[in-house]
Amino acid sequence: MALAMSEIVLLHARLAASEVRSRTAEVELAEARAVVSTSEAMIAHLRLEIAKLRREQYGRNSDIDPRAWLADVLARMPNLPDLLPWNWARGTDRRHLGFAR
């Protein structure tokens, strides 16, 4: 009977130690989650700041009309007709390009 009582006391001690380790692990997990959450919030904040700086430096993308931009770029390119697909190889030997004509 004394042996059974000592085993019960030993098991209670082990259970108490296990519960302490479990609580400690839960506290460490909560701290780790807080660090991760803080890091994610900092990353989101920095991304927002970067976007604001880019907007300040380059302007808003929505302020640019893509068709007007493309028309302006094409107007500035010299010899544009020579670059069009139906004209670019007109004056060259096209056999090396895989064309039959």
mmCIF file of C-alpha atoms in Angstrom:
data_model
loop_
_atom_site.group_PDB
_atom_site.id
_atom_site.type_symbol
_atom_site.label_atom_id
_atom_site.label_comp_id
_atom_site.label_asym_id
_atom_site.label_seq_id
_atom_site.Cartn_x
_atom_site.Cartn_y
_atom_site.Cartn_z
ATOM 1 C CA MET A 1 0.000 0.000 0.000
ATOM 2 C CA ALA A 2 2.843 2.384 0.776
ATOM 3 C CA LEU A 3 4.331 1.598 -2.627
ATOM 4 C CA ALA A 4 1.043 2.517 -4.337
ATOM 5 C CA MET A 5 0.863 5.798 -2.405
ATOM 6 C CA SER A 6 4.406 6.726 -3.408
ATOM 7 C CA GLU A 7 3.588 5.937 -7.049
ATOM 8 C CA ILE A 8 0.496 8.169 -6.823
ATOM 9 C CA VAL A 9 2.549 11.001 -5.314
ATOM 10 C CA LEU A 10 5.166 10.530 -8.056
ATOM 11 C CA LEU A 11 2.467 10.600 -10.750
ATOM 12 C CA HIS A 12 0.934 13.759 -9.234
ATOM 13 C CA ALA A 13 4.363 15.416 -9.256
ATOM 14 C CA ARG A 14 4.942 14.424 -12.865
ATOM 15 C CA LEU A 15 1.476 15.701 -13.810
ATOM 16 C CA ALA A 16 2.134 19.019 -12.064
ATOM 17 C CA ALA A 17 5.496 19.347 -13.841
ATOM 18 C CA SER A 18 3.831 18.538 -17.154
ATOM 19 C CA GLU A 19 1.186 21.197 -16.550
ATOM 20 C CA VAL A 20 3.882 23.760 -15.745
ATOM 21 C CA ARG A 21 5.715 22.887 -18.979
ATOM 22 C CA SER A 22 2.422 23.138 -20.887
ATOM 23 C CA ARG A 23 1.664 26.583 -19.447
ATOM 24 C CA THR A 24 5.199 27.724 -20.183
ATOM 25 C CA ALA A 25 4.865 26.499 -23.773
ATOM 26 C CA GLU A 26 1.537 28.302 -24.149
ATOM 27 C CA VAL A 27 3.065 31.552 -22.879
ATOM 28 C CA GLU A 28 6.012 31.191 -25.272
ATOM 29 C CA LEU A 29 3.604 30.472 -28.133
ATOM 30 C CA ALA A 30 1.564 33.574 -27.300
ATOM 31 C CA GLU A 31 4.754 35.665 -27.228
ATOM 32 C CA ALA A 32 5.872 34.235 -30.567
ATOM 33 C CA ARG A 33 2.474 34.979 -32.096
ATOM 34 C CA ALA A 34 2.692 38.543 -30.792
ATOM 35 C CA VAL A 35 6.120 38.960 -32.384
ATOM 36 C CA VAL A 36 4.858 37.568 -35.700
ATOM 37 C CA SER A 37 1.781 39.799 -35.583
ATOM 38 C CA THR A 38 3.922 42.838 -34.854
ATOM 39 C CA SER A 39 6.278 41.932 -37.683
ATOM 40 C CA GLU A 40 3.397 41.490 -40.121
ATOM 41 C CA ALA A 41 1.954 44.846 -39.070
ATOM 42 C CA MET A 42 5.351 46.493 -39.553
ATOM 43 C CA ILE A 43 5.712 44.934 -43.021
ATOM 44 C CA ALA A 44 2.237 46.168 -44.014
ATOM 45 C CA HIS A 45 3.059 49.637 -42.704
ATOM 46 C CA LEU A 46 6.362 49.752 -44.600
ATOM 47 C CA ARG A 47 4.670 48.609 -47.822
ATOM 48 C CA LEU A 48 2.160 51.416 -47.437
ATOM 49 C CA GLU A 49 4.937 53.944 -46.821
ATOM 50 C CA ILE A 50 6.817 52.697 -49.892
ATOM 51 C CA ALA A 51 3.659 53.042 -51.999
ATOM 52 C CA LYS A 52 3.172 56.591 -50.719
ATOM 53 C CA LEU A 53 6.775 57.506 -51.541
ATOM 54 C CA ARG A 54 6.485 56.016 -55.029
ATOM 55 C CA ARG A 55 3.263 57.916 -55.619
ATOM 56 C CA GLU A 56 4.925 61.104 -54.416
ATOM 57 C CA GLN A 57 7.934 60.562 -56.668
ATOM 58 C CA TYR A 58 6.274 59.166 -59.806
ATOM 59 C CA GLY A 59 2.652 60.264 -59.493
ATOM 60 C CA ARG A 60 -0.479 58.181 -59.482
ATOM 61 C CA ASN A 61 -0.853 55.493 -62.106
ATOM 62 C CA SER A 62 -4.500 56.377 -62.541
ATOM 63 C CA ASP A 63 -3.522 59.906 -63.596
ATOM 64 C CA ILE A 64 -1.947 58.556 -66.786
ATOM 65 C CA ASP A 65 -4.154 57.758 -69.759
ATOM 66 C CA PRO A 66 -2.549 54.634 -71.272
ATOM 67 C CA ARG A 67 -3.727 55.415 -74.796
ATOM 68 C CA ALA A 68 -2.412 58.962 -74.637
ATOM 69 C CA TRP A 69 0.885 57.693 -73.240
ATOM 70 C CA LEU A 70 1.243 55.078 -76.007
ATOM 71 C CA ALA A 71 0.345 57.601 -78.704
ATOM 72 C CA ASP A 72 2.952 60.018 -77.329
ATOM 73 C CA VAL A 73 5.653 57.308 -77.175
ATOM 74 C CA LEU A 74 4.907 56.140 -80.693
ATOM 75 C CA ALA A 75 4.941 59.731 -81.975
ATOM 76 C CA ARG A 76 8.397 60.219 -80.510
ATOM 77 C CA MET A 77 9.864 57.085 -82.107
ATOM 78 C CA PRO A 78 11.796 57.805 -85.322
ATOM 79 C CA ASN A 79 11.138 55.657 -88.377
ATOM 80 C CA LEU A 80 8.092 54.027 -86.853
ATOM 81 C CA PRO A 81 6.697 52.764 -90.192
ATOM 82 C CA ASP A 82 9.891 50.773 -90.707
ATOM 83 C CA LEU A 83 9.294 48.988 -87.398
ATOM 84 C CA LEU A 84 5.773 47.816 -88.150
ATOM 85 C CA PRO A 85 5.533 44.059 -88.796
ATOM 86 C CA TRP A 86 4.363 44.376 -92.384
ATOM 87 C CA ASN A 87 7.189 46.780 -93.280
ATOM 88 C CA TRP A 88 10.212 45.881 -91.174
ATOM 89 C CA ALA A 89 11.525 43.100 -93.436
ATOM 90 C CA ARG A 90 10.457 44.606 -96.761
ATOM 91 C CA GLY A 91 13.901 45.720 -97.819
ATOM 92 C CA THR A 92 15.763 42.640 -96.589
ATOM 93 C CA ASP A 93 16.204 39.124 -97.766
ATOM 94 C CA ARG A 94 13.508 37.345 -95.776
ATOM 95 C CA ARG A 95 14.452 33.757 -96.615
ATOM 96 C CA HIS A 96 16.640 33.521 -93.501
ATOM 97 C CA LEU A 97 13.659 34.675 -91.467
ATOM 98 C CA GLY A 98 11.494 31.738 -92.578
ATOM 99 C CA PHE A 99 9.338 33.651 -95.070
ATOM 100 C CA ALA A 100 8.660 32.070 -98.470
ATOM 101 C CA ARG A 101 8.532 35.342 -100.410
#
